[in-house]
Short mmCIF file of C-alpha atoms and ligand atoms in Angstrom, two decimals:
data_model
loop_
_atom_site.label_atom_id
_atom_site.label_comp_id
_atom_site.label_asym_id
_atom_site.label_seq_id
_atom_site.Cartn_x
_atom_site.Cartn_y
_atom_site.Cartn_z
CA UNK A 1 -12.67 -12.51 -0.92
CA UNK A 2 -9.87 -14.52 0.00
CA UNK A 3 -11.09 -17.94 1.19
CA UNK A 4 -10.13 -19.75 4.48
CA UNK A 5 -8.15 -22.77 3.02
CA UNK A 6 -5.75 -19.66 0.87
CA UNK A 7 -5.40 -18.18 4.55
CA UNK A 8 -4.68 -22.01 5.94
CA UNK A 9 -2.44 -22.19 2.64
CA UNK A 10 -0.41 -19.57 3.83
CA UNK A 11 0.09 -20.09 7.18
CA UNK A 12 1.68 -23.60 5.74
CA UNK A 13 3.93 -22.46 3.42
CA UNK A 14 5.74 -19.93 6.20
CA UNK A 15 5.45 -22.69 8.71
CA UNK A 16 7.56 -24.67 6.45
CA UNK A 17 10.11 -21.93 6.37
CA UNK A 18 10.32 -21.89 10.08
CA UNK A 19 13.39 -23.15 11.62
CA UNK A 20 13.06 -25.90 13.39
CA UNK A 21 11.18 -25.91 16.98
CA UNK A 22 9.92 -22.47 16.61
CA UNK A 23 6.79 -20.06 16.90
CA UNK A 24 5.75 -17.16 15.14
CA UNK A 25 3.50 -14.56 16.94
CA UNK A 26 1.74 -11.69 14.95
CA UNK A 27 -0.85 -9.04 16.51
CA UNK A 28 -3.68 -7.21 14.88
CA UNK A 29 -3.43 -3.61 14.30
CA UNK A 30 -5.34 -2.05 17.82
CA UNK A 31 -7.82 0.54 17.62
CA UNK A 32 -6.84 4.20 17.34
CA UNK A 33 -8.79 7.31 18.78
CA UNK A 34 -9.58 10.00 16.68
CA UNK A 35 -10.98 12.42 19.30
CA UNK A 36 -12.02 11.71 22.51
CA UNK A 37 -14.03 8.67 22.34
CA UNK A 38 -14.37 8.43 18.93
CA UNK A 39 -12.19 5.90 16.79
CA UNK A 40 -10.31 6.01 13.22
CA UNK A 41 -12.06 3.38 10.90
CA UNK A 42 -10.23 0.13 12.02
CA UNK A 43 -8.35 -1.46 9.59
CA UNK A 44 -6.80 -4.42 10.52
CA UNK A 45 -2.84 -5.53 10.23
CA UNK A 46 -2.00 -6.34 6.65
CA UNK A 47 0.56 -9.50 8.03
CA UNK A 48 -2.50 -10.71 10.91
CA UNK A 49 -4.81 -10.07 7.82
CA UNK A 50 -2.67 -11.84 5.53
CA UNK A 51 -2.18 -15.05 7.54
CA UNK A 52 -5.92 -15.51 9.35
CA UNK A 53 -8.79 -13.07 7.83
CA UNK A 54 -9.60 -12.27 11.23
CA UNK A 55 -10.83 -8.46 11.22
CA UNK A 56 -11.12 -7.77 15.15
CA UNK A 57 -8.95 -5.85 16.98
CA UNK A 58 -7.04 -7.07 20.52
CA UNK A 59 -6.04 -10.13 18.78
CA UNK A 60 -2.82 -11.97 18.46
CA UNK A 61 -2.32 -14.92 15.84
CA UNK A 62 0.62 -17.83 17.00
CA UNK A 63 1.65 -20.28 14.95
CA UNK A 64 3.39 -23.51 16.42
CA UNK A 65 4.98 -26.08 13.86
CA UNK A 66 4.35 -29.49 15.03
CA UNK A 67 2.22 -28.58 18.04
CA UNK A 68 0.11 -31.42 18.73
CA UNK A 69 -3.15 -29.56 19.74
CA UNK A 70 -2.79 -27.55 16.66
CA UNK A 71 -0.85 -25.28 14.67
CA UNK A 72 -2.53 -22.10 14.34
CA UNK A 73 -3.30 -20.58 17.91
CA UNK A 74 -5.64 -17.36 18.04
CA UNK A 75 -6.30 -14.70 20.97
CA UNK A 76 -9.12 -12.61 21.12
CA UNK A 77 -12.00 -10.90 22.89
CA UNK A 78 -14.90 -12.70 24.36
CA UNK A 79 -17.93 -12.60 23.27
CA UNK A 80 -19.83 -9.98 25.28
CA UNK A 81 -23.60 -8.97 24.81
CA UNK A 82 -23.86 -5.68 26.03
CA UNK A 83 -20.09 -4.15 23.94
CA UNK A 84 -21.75 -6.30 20.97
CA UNK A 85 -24.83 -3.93 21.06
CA UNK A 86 -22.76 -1.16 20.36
CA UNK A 87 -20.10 -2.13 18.30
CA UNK A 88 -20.60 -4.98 16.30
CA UNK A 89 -20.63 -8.75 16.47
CA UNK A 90 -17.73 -10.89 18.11
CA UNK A 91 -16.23 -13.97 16.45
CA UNK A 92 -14.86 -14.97 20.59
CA UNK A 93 -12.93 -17.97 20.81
CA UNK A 94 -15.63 -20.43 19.72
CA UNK A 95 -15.95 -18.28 16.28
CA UNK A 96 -12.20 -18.18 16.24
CA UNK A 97 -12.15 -21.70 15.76
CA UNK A 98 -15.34 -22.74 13.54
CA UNK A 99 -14.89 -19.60 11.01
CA UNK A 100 -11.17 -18.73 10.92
CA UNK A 101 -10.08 -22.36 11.23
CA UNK A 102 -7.84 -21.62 14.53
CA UNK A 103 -6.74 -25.04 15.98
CA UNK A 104 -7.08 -23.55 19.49
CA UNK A 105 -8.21 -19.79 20.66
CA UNK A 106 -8.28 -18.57 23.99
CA UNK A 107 -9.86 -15.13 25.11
CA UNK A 108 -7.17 -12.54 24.96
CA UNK A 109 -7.37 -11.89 28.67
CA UNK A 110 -6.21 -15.20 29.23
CA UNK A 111 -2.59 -14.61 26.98
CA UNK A 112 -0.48 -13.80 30.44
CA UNK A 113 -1.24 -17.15 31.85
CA UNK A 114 -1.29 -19.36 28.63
CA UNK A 115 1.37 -17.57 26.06
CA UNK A 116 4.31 -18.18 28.23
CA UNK A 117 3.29 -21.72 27.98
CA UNK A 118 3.11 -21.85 24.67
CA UNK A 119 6.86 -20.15 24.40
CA UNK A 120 8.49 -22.62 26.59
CA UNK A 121 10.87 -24.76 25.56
CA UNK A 122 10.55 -23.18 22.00
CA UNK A 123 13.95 -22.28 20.66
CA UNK A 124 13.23 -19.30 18.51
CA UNK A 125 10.60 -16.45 18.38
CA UNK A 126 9.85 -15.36 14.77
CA UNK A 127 8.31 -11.62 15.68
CA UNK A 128 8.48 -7.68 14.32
CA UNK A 129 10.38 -6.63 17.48
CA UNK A 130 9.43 -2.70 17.24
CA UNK A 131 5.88 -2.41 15.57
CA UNK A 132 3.89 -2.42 19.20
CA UNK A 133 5.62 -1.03 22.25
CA UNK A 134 3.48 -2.52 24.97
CA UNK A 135 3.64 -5.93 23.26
CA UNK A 136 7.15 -6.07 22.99
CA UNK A 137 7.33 -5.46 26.74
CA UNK A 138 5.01 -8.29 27.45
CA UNK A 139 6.24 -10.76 25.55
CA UNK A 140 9.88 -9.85 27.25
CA UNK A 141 7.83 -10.18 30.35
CA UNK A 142 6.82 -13.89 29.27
CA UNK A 143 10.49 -15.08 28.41
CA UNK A 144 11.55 -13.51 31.91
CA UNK A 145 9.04 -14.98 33.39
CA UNK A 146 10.30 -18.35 31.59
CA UNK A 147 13.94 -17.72 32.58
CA UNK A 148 13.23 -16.93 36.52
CA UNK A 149 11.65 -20.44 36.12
CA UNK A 150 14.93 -22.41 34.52
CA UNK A 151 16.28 -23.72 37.70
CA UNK A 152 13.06 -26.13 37.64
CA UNK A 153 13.49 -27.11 34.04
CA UNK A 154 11.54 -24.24 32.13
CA UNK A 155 13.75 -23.59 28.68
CA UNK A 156 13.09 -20.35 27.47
CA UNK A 157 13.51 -19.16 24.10
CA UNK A 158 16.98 -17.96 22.86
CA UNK A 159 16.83 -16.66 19.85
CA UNK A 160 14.46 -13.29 18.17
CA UNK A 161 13.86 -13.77 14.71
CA UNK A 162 12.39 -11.07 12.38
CA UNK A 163 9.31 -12.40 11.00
CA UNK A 164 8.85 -9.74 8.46
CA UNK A 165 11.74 -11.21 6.33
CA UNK A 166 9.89 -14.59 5.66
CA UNK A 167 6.83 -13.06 5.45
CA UNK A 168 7.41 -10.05 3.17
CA UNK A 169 8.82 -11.99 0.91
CA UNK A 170 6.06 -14.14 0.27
CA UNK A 171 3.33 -11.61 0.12
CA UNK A 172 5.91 -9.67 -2.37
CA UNK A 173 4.42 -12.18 -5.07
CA UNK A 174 1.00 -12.08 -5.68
CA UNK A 175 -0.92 -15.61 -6.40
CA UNK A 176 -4.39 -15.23 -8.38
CA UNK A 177 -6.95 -14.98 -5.38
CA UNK A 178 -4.92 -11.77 -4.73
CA UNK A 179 -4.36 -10.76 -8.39
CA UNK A 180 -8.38 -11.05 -8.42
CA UNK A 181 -8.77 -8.62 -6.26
CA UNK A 182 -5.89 -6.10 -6.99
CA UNK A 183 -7.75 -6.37 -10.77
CA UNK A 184 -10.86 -4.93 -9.16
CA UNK A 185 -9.29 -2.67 -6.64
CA UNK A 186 -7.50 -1.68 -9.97
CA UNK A 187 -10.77 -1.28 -12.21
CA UNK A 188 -12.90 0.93 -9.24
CA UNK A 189 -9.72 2.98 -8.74
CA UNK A 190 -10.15 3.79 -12.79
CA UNK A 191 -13.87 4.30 -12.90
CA UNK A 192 -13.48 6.71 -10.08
CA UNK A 193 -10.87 8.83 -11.75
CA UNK A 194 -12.95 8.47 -15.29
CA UNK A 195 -15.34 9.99 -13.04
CA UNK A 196 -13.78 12.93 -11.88
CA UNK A 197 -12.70 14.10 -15.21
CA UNK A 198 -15.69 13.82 -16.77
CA UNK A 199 -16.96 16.12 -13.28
CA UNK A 200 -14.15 18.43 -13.62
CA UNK A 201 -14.69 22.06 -14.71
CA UNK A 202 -13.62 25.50 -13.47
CA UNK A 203 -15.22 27.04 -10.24
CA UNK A 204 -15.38 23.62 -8.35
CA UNK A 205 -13.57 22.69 -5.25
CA UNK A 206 -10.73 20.23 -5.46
CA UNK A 207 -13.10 18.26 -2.50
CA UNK A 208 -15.60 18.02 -4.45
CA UNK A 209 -13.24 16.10 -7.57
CA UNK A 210 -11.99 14.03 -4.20
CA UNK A 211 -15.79 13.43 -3.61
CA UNK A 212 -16.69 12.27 -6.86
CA UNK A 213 -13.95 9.68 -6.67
CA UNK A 214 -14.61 8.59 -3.19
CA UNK A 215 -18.29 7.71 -4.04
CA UNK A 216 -17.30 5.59 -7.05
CA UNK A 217 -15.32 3.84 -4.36
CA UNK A 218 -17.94 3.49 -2.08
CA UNK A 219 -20.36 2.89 -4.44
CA UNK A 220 -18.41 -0.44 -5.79
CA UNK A 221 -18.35 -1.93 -2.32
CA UNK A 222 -14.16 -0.40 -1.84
CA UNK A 223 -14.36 -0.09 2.27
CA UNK A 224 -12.02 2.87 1.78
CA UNK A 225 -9.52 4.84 0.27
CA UNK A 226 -6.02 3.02 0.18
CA UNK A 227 -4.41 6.48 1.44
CA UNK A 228 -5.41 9.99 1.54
CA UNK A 229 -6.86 11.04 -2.03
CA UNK A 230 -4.63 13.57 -3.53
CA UNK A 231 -6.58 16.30 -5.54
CA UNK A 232 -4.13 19.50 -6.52
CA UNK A 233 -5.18 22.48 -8.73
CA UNK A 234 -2.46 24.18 -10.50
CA UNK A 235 0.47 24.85 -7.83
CA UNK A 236 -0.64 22.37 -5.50
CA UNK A 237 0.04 19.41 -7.88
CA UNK A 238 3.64 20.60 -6.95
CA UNK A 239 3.33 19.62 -3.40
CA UNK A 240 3.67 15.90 -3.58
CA UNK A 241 1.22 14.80 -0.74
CA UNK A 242 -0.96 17.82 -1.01
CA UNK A 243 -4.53 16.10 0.97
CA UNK A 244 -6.04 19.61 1.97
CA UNK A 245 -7.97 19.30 -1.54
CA UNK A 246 -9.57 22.77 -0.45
CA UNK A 247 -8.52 25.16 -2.94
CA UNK A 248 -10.92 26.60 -5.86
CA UNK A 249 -10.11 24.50 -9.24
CA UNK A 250 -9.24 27.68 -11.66
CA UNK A 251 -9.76 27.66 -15.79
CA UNK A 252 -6.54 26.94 -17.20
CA UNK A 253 -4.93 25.05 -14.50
CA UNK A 254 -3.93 21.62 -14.44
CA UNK A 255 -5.18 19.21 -11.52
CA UNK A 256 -3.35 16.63 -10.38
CA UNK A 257 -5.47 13.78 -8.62
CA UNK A 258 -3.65 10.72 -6.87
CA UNK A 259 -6.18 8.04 -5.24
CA UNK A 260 -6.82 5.01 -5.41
CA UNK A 261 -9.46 2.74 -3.05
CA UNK A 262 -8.45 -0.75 -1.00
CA UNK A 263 -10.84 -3.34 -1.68
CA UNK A 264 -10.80 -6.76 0.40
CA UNK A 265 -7.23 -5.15 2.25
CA UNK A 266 -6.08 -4.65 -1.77
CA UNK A 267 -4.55 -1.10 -3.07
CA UNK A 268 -4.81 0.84 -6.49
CA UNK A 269 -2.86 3.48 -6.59
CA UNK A 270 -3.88 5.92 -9.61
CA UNK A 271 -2.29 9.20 -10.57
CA UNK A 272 -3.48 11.06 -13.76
CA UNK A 273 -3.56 14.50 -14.40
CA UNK A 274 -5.74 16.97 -17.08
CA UNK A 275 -7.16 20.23 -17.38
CA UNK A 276 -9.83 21.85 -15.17
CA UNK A 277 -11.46 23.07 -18.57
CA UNK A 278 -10.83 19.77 -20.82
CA UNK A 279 -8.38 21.24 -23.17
CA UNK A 280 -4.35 21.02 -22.57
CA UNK A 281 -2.51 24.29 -22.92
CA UNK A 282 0.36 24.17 -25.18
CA UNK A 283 3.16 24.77 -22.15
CA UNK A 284 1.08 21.84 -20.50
CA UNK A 285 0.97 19.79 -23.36
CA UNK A 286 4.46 19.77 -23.96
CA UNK A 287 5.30 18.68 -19.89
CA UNK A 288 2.82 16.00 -19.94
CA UNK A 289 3.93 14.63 -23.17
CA UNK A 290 7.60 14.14 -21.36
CA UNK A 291 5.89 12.83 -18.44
CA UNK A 292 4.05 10.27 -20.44
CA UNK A 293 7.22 9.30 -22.49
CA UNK A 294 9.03 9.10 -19.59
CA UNK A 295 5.80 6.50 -17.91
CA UNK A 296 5.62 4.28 -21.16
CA UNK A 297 9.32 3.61 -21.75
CA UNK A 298 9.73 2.69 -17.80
CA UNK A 299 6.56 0.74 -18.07
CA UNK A 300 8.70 -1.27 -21.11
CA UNK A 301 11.53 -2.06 -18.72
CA UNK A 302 9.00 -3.54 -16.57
CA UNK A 303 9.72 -7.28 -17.66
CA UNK A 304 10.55 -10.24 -15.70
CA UNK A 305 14.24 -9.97 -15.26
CA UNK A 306 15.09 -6.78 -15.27
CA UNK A 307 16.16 -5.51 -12.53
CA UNK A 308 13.77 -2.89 -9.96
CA UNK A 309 15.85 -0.09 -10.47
CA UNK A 310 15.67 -0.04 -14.45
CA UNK A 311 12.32 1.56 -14.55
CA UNK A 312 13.19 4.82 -12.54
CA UNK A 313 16.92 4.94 -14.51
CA UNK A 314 14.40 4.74 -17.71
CA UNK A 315 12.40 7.81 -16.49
CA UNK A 316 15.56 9.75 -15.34
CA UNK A 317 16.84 9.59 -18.98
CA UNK A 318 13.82 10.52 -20.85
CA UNK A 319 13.12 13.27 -18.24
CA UNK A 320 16.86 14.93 -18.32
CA UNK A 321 16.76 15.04 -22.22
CA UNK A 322 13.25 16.34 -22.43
CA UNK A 323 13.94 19.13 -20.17
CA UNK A 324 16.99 19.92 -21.57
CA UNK A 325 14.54 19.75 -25.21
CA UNK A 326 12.32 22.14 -24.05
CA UNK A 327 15.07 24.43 -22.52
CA UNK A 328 14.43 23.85 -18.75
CA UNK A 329 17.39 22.53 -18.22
CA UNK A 330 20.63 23.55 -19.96
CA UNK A 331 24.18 21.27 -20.63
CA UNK A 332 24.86 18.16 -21.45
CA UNK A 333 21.92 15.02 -20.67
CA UNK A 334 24.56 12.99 -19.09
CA UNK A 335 26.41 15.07 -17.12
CA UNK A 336 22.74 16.31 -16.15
CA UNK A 337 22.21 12.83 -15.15
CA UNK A 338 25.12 12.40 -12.97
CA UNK A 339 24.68 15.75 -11.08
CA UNK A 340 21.05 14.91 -10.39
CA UNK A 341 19.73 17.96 -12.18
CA UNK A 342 16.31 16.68 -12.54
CA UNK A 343 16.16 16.85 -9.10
CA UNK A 344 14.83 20.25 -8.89
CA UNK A 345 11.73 18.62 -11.33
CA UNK A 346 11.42 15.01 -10.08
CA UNK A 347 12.52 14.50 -6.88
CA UNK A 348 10.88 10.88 -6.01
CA UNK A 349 11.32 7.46 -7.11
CA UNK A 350 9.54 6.14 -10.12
CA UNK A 351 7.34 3.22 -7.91
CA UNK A 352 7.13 1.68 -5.34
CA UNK A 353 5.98 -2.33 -4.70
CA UNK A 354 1.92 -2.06 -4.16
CA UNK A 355 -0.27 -4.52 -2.69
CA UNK A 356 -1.99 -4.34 0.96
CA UNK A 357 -0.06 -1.77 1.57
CA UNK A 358 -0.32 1.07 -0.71
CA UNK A 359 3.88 0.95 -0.03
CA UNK A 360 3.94 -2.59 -0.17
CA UNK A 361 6.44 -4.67 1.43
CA UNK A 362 9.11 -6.88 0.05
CA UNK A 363 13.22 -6.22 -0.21
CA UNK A 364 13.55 -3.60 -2.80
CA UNK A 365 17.58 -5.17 -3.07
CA UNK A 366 18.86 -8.32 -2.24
CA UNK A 367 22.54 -8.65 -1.19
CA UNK A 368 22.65 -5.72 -1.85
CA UNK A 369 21.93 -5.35 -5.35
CA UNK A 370 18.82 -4.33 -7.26
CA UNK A 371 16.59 -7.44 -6.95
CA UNK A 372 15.64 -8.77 -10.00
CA UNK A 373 11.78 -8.67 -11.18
CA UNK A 374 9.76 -12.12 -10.95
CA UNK A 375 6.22 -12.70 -12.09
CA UNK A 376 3.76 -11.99 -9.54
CA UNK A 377 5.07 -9.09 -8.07
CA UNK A 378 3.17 -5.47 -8.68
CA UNK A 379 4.53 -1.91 -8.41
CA UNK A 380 3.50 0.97 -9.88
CA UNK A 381 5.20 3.19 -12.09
CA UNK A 382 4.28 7.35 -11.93
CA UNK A 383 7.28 9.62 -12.77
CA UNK A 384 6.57 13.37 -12.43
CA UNK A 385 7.80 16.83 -13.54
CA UNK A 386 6.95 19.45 -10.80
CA UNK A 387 7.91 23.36 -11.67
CA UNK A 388 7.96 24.81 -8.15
CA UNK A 389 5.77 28.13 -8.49
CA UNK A 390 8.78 30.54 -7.57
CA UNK A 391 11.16 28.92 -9.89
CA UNK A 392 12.74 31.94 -11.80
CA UNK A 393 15.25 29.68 -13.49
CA UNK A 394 13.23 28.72 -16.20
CA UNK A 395 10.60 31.07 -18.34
CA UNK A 396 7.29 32.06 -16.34
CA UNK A 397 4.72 29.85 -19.17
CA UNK A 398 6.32 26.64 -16.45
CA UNK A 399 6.15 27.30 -13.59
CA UNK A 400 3.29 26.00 -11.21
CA UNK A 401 2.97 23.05 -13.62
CA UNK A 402 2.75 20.23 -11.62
CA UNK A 403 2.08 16.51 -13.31
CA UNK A 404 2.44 12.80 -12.27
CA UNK A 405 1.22 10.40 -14.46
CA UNK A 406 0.72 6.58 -12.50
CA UNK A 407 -0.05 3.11 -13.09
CA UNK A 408 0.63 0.00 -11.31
CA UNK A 409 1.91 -2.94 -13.22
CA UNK A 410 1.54 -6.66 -12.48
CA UNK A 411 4.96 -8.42 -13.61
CA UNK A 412 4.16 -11.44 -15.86
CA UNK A 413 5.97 -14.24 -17.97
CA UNK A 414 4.77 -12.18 -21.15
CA UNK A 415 5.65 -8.83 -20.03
CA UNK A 416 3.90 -5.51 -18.02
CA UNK A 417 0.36 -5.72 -17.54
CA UNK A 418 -1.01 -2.71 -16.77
CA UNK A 419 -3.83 -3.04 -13.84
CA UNK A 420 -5.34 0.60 -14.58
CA UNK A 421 -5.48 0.91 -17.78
CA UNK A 422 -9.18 1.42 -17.55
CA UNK A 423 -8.48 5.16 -16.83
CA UNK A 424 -7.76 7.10 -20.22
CA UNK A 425 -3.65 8.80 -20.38
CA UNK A 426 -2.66 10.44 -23.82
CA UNK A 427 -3.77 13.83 -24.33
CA UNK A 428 -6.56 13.15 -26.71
CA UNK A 429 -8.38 10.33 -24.89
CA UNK A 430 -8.36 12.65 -21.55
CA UNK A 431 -9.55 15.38 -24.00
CA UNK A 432 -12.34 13.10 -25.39
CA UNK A 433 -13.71 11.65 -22.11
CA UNK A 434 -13.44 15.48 -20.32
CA UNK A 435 -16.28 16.44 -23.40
CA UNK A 436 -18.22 14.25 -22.88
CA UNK A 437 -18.47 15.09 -19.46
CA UNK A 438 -21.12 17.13 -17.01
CA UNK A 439 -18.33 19.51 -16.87
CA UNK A 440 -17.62 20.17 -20.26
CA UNK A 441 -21.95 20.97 -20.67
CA UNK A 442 -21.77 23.47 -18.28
CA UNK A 443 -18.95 25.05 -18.12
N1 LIG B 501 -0.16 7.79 -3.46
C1 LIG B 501 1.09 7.51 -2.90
C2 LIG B 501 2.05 7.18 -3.93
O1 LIG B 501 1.78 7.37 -5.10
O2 LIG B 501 3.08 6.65 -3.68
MN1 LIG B 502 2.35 5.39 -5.76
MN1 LIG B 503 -0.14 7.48 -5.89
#
């Protein structure tokens, strides 16, 4: 758990990047229906998360350098018996105060009168103009409202600036109470998919693999999956978000399972991929040996320094020459390379940043260059070779192969640490973990 003086921590240290005489105003992440009257699982804002801790919905979070009846300002719902009942307990204004350490909180119904207050005579806004529709209108209904009101002194503001800039950037690098908890999202994410291969065996559903690793999740207190678990059998590890997970796992076939669970607002984010029946054919063998090449010398590049877009050049080169090896592809690596002939095999980056977000934020290039990689940041590295089904370009023992092989790395001063290694990757550990699995007894 993150404690309140991190949150108060953080809401300092982007205060004191604020320019001068400014506010910054963030809302929580509202409610979403599913069907009718029923409701997605709310998850709340990573930013509002990141900068209060406060998990209720219809809330909005301002922050006012140099305020003199306090800094950190929060909105949000009353307390009210009877919606309580039936939905869960209220933190109201009062609870606002005493448990999230707000200077001052108001009941959200309240924000048309006192917000424009607040604004006035503000110079800047820092705010993510475009995230919430109705929002944006009412906060342009608050400056107008400000501006009618100039002629008896009200200043309004006069300048928009994008908060997620500032803020990104900081929650790009990750400081230990966050490591912490990335480690453990990290460690369930690996027990769950130890799990499933040990389940795996022919004549199963792919929902029932996806089952297995969502109750490891649940089971180590992971509120949910960071994204939609991925489970593919044989073709359908060559469709890249493939989240139907309802096809018959067959003997012979490859599955491909991408999940990975969020614990305290923290993402894993786990690829691996093995046999149905425990044992590698030799056409799979070879494919996942590439892939796995391909993972360990980008995971090498991952070193303070470098520079983000290292890794993925790493996996294009050791891809392109290994297909060309194994006679996929045909011609010279680096002209390969510059025609983008692995495309037709591995079509997506190599990573992506990961942290409350499963696509964490944070500038992937800064003046547009490659930004350089600093301790503290995480990303995860999964390169993939995917043989479309119907590709008669290369000999029939390929095609339908599908594999993706993913880890995600924590940047430090003595090189990659990889978060998931708790999950087993070369051919023979999968192959010794699968027998000594329920599915290798019975199949
Ligand atoms: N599971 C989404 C991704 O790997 O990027
Ligand atoms: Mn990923
Ligand atoms: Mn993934």
């Amino acid at each position: 758990m993150i404690k309140n003086k991190e949150f108060a921590r953080r809401r300092r240290d982007l205060m004191a990047m604020m320019e001068k005489n400014s506010i910054a105003i963030v809302t929580a992440a509202p409610e979403r229906v599913r069907s009718r009257d029923t409701y997605f699982p709310y998850r709340q804002d990573s930013d509002f998360h990141y900068l209060s801790g406060f998990p209720e919905p219809e809330a909005v979070l301002v922050l006012i350098p140099g305020r003199a009846h306090g800094e950190f300002v929060l909105f949000c719902r009353d307390r009210d018996r009877d919606r309580e009942i039936w939905d869960g307990y209220r933190a109201g204004p009062t609870g606002a105060c005493k448990d999230y350490g707000a200077d001052d909180a108001f009941p959200i119904t309240d924000i048309d009168e006192i917000l424009p207050g607040l604004l006035e005579g503000r110079e800047r806004v820092y705010y993510a103009v475009g995230k919430d529709r109705d929002f944006d209108q009412s906060l342009m209904d608050w400056v107008n409202d400000i501006r009618g009101r100039a002629r008896s002194g009200a200043v309004p503001p006069g300048e928009f600036i994008d908060l997620d800039h500032l803020l990104h950037e900081m929650r790009l690098f990750k400081k230990p109470a966050e490591l912490t908890l990335m480690r453990k999202a990290s460690r369930i994410s690996a027990a769950a998919h130890c799990r499933a291969m040990k389940t795996a065996r022919s004549g199963i559903s792919e929902y029932h693999l996806q089952a297995e690793i969502e109750h490891q999740f649940a089971m180590d207190g992971a509120s949910f999956p960071a994204y939609s678990s991925i489970v593919g059998g044989g073709k359908n590890a060559c469709v890249l978000h493939y989240v139907v997970n309802d096809s018959v796992l067959k003997d012979g076939d490859l599955v491909l399972i991408d999940a990975g669970c969020e614990y305290h607002h923290y993402a894993a984010d786990i690829t691996r991929t093995f046999p149905v029946n425990g044992i590698f054919t030799s056409a799979q063998k070879a494919i996942y040996e590439l892939v796995l090449n391909a993972q360990l010398a980008a995971i090498d590049v991952v070193q303070a320094g470098r520079h983000w877009d290292e890794p993925h050049q790493v996996t294009i080169e050791v891809i392109t020459a290994g297909l060309v090896d194994l006679g996929l592809l045909k011609g010279n690596v680096s002209k390969l390379i510059d025609k983008g002939a692995y495309r037709d095999f591995y079509m997506h980056r190599a990573g992506h940043w990961l942290g409350m977000d499963v696509h964490d934020v944070g500038d992937y290039k800064v003046d547009n260059e490659w930004r350089l990689l600093e301790p503290g940041m995480v990303m995860t590295v999964e390169p993939g070779i995917y043989i479309a089904p119907d590709n008669t370009k290369v000999a029939k023992k390929w095609r339908g192969i599908g594999i993706r092989i993913e880890d995600d790395v924590l940047i430090t001063r003595k090189g990659p640490e990889v978060l998931t290694a708790g999950v087993p990757k070369t051919i023979a550990d999968i192959e010794a973990l699968m027998a000594k699995g329920q599915g290798a007894k019975t199949a």
